[in-house]
Short mmCIF file of C-alpha atoms in Angstrom, two decimals:
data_model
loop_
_atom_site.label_atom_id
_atom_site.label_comp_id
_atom_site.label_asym_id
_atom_site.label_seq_id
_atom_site.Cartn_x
_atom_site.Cartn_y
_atom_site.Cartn_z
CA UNK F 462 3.71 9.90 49.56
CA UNK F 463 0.92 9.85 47.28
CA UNK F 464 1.11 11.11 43.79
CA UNK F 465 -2.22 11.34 42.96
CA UNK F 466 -5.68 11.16 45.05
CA UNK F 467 -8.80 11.30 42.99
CA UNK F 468 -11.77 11.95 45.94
CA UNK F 469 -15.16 11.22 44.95
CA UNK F 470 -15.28 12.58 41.50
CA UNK F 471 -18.55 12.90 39.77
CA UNK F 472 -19.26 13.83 35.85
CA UNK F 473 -22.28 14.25 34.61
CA UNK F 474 -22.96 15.62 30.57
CA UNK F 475 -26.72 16.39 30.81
CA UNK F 476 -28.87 13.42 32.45
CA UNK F 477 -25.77 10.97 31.42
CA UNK F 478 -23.26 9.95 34.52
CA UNK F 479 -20.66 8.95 33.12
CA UNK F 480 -18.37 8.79 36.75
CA UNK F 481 -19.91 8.83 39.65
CA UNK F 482 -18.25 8.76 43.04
CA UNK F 483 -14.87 7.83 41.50
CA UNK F 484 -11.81 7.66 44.20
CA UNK F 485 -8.20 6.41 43.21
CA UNK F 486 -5.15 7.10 45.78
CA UNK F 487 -1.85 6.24 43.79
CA UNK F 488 1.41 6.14 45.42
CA UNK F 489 4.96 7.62 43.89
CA UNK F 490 6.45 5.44 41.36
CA UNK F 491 3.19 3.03 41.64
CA UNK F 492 1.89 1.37 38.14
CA UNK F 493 -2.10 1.66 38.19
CA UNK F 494 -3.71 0.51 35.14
CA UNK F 495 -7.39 1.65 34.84
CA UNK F 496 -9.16 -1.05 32.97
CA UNK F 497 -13.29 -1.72 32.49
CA UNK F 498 -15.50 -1.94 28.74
CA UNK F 499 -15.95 0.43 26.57
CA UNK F 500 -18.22 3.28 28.05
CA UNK F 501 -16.60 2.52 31.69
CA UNK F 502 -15.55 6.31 31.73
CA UNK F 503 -12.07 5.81 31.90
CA UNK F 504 -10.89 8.76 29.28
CA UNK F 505 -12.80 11.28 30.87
CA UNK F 506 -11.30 9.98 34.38
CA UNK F 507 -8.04 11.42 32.65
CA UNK F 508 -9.27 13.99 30.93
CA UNK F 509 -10.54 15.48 34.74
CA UNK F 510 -7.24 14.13 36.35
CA UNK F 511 -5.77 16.62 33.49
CA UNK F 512 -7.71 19.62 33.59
CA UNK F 513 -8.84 19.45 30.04
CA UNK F 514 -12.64 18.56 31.58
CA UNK F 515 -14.04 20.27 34.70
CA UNK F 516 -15.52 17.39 37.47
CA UNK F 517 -19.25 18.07 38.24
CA UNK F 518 -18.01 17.58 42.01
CA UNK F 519 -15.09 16.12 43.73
CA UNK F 520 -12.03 16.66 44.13
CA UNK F 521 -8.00 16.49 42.61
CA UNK F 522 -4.74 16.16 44.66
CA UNK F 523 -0.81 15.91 42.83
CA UNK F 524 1.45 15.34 45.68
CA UNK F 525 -1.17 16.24 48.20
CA UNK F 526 -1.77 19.98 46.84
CA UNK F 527 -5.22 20.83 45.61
CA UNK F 528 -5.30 21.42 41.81
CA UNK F 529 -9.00 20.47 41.05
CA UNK F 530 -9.69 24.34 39.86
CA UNK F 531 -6.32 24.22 37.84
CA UNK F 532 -5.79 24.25 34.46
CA UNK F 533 -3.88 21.58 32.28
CA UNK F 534 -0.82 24.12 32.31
CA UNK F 535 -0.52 24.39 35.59
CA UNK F 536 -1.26 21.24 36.49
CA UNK F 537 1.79 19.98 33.93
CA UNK F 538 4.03 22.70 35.82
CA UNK F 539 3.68 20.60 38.09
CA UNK F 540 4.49 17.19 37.15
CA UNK F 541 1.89 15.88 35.06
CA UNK F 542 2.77 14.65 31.75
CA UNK F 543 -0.25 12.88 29.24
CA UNK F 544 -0.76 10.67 26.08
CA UNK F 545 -3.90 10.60 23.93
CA UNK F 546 -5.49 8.01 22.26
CA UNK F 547 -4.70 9.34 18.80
CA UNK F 548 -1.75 10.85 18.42
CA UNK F 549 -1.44 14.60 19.14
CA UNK F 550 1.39 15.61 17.08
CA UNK F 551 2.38 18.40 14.47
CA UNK F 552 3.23 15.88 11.62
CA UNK F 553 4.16 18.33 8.86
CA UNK F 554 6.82 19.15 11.53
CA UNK F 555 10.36 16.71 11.91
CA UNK F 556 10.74 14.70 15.49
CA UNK F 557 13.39 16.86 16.70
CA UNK F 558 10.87 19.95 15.95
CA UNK F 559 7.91 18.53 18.08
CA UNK F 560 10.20 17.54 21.08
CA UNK F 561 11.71 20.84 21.09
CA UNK F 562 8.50 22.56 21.47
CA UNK F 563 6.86 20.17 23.87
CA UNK F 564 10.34 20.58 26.40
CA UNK F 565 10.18 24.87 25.10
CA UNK F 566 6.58 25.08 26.46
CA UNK F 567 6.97 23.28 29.40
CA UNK F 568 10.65 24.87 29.97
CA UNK F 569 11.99 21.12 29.96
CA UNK F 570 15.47 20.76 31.90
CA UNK F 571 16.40 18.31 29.58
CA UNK F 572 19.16 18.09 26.91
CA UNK F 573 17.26 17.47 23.71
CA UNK F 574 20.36 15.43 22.00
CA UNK F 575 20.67 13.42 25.02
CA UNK F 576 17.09 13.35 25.51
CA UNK F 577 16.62 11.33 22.07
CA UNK F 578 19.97 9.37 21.76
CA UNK F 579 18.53 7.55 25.07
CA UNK F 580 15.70 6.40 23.23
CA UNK F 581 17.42 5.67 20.35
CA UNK F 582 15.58 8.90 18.26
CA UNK F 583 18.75 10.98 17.19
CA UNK F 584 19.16 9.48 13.68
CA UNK F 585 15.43 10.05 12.72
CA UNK F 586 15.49 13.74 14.40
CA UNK F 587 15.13 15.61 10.62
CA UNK F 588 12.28 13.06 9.48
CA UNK F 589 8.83 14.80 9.37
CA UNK F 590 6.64 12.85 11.64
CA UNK F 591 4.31 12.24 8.99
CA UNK F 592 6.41 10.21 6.97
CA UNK F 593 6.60 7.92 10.23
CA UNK F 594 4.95 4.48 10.69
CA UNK F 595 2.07 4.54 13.21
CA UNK F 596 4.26 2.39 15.65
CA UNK F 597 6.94 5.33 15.56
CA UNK F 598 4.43 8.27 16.04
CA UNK F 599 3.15 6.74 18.62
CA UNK F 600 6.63 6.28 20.08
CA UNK F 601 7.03 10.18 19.58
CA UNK F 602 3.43 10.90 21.77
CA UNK F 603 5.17 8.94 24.44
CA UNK F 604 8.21 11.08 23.76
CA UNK F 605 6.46 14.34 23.81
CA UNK F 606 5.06 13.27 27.25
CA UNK F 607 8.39 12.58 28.78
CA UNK F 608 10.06 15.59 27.09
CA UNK F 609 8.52 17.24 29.37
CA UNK F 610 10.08 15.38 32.54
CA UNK F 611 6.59 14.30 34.16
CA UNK F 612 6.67 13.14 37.80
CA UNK F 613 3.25 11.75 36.60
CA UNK F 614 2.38 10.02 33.65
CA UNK F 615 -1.37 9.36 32.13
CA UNK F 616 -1.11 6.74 28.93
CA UNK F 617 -4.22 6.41 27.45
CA UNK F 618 -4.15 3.15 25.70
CA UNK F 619 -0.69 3.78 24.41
CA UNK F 620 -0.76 0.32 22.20
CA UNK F 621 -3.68 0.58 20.89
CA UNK F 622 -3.79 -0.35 16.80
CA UNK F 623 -0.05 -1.86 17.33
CA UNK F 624 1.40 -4.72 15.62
CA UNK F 625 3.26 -7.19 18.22
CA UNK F 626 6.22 -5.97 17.69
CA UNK F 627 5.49 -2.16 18.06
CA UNK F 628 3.56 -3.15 21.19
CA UNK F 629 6.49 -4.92 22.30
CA UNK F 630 9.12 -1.54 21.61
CA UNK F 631 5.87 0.54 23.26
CA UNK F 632 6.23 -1.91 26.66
CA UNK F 633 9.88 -2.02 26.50
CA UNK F 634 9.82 1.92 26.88
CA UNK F 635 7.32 2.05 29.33
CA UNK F 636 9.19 -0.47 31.80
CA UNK F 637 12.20 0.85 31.48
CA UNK F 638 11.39 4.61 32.74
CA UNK F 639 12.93 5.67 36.26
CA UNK F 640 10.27 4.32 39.21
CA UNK F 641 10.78 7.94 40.01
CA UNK F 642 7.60 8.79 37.80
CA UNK F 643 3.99 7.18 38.80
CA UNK F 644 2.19 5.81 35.54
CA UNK F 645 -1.31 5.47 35.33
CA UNK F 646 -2.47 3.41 32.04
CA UNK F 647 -5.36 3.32 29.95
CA UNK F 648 -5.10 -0.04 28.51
CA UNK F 649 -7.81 -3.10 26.95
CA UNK F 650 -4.55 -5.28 26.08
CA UNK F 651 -4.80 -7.44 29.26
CA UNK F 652 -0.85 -8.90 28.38
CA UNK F 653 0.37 -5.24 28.83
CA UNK F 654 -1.81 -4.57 32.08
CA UNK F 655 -0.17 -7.63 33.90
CA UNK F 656 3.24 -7.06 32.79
CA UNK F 657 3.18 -2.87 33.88
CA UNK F 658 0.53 -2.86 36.63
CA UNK F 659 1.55 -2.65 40.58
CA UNK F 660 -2.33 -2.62 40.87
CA UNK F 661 -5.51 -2.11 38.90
CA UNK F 662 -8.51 -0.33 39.49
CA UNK F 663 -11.21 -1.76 36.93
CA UNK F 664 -14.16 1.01 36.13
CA UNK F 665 -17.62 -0.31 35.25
CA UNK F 666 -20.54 2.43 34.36
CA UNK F 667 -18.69 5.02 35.52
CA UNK F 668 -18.32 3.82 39.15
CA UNK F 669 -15.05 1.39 41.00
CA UNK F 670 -15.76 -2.01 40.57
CA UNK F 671 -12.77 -3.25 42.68
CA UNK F 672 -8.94 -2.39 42.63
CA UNK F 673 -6.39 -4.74 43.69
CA UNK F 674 -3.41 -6.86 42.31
CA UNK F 675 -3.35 -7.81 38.80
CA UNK F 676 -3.50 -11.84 40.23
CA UNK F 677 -6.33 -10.75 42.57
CA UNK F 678 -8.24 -8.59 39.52
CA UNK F 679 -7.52 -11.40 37.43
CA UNK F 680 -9.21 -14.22 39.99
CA UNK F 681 -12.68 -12.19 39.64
CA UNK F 682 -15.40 -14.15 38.19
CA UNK F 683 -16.76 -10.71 38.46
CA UNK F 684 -14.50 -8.82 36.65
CA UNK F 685 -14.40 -11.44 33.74
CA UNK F 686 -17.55 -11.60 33.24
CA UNK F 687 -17.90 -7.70 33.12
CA UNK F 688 -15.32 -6.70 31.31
CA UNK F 689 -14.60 -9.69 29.20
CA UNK F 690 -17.52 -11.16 28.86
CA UNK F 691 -16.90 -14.36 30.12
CA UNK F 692 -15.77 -16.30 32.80
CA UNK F 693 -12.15 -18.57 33.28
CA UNK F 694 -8.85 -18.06 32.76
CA UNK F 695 -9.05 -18.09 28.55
CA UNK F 696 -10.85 -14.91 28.78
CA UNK F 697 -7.69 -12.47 29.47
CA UNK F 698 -5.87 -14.11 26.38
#
């Protein structure tokens, strides 16, 4: 079944089009990574997918029902969890205090102690998030999203400003949840696209360049030269 089906979507702000004629079909439990330069329109692919901006035209589908008129509620009601590119927490509030709100608001079936003894959370529940490193709030946005049991997942570029090893903990958490929930990933580290992605659908000036494999995306003099910058294999290091 598919998860998600993106049909022709078109944004325009002003005389600027920043996607036009955008379609993605993603299947349940699929890994798509959306990759393409800066400009490509990739966050405001997301930011229609979750109702926060209105498409000029086009449509949206979560597990086939129309929810293009929806709003971001509604649409996580019913199944769609998201990440931001800079975190989007309360951080004069502790861990356990932002993960009960996120799983109050969206009337989570999880158990909260549970919930953060599985990803190894429980200790640090009382510490305000504030007094986190980066690598752990952004941990906690990836929390918030889950506490909220998403059958759909958007991570927009959720290693971005990461040392290696806080990339590494970020990856290890992302490949280890259930193939029960789709991901789609916002990502310019090329090592975490081709361990996570099933398939990737590269965006250039707003429109579908190609989508494909990761070893078929990779192969692209096309690609490489568009999104990299260059051409041959030392250009994805």
């Amino acid at each position: 079944m598919k998860a998600l089906e993106v049909k022709n979507i078109c944004k325009n702000f002003g005389g600027l089009k920043v996607l036009q004629n955008v379609s993605i079909s993603v299947e349940t439990g699929e890994r798509r990574a959306i990759i393409g330069p800066n400009g490509a329109g990739k966050t405001t692919l997301f930011n229609i997918i979750s109702g926060i901006t209105t498409a000029s035209s086009g449509e949206i589908f979560i597990f086939g029902k129309k929810v293009t008129t929806l709003s971001p509620y509604h649409r996580a009601r019913l199944g769609l969890g998201r990440t931001f590119q800079k975190n989007n927490l309360f951080s004069d509030m502790s861990l356990l205090e932002n993960i009960y709100l996120a799983m109050r608001i969206n009337k989570s079936p999880l158990n909260m102690q549970d919930f953060l003894q599985q990803w190894g959370m429980w200790n640090r529940r009382n510490i305000k998030v504030k007094k986190l490193s980066y690598g752990e709030q952004r941990q906690v946005e990836l929390l918030l999203a889950l506490a909220q049991a998403p059958k759909i997942l958007l991570l927009d570029e959720p290693t971005a400003g990461m040392s290696p090893v806080e990339k590494g903990l970020i990856l290890q958490m992302i490949k280890g949840l259930d193939r029960s929930i789709t991901i789609l990933i916002i990502e310019h580290d090329m090592e975490v696209v081709f361990n996570l992605a099933d398939r990737i659908t590269v965006l250039h000036l707003g429109q579908v360049l190609c989508e494909a494999t990761p070893e078929i995306v990779k192969a692209k003099p096309r690609v490489q030269e568009i999104y990299l910058g260059t051409t041959g294999e030392e250009g994805w290091h």
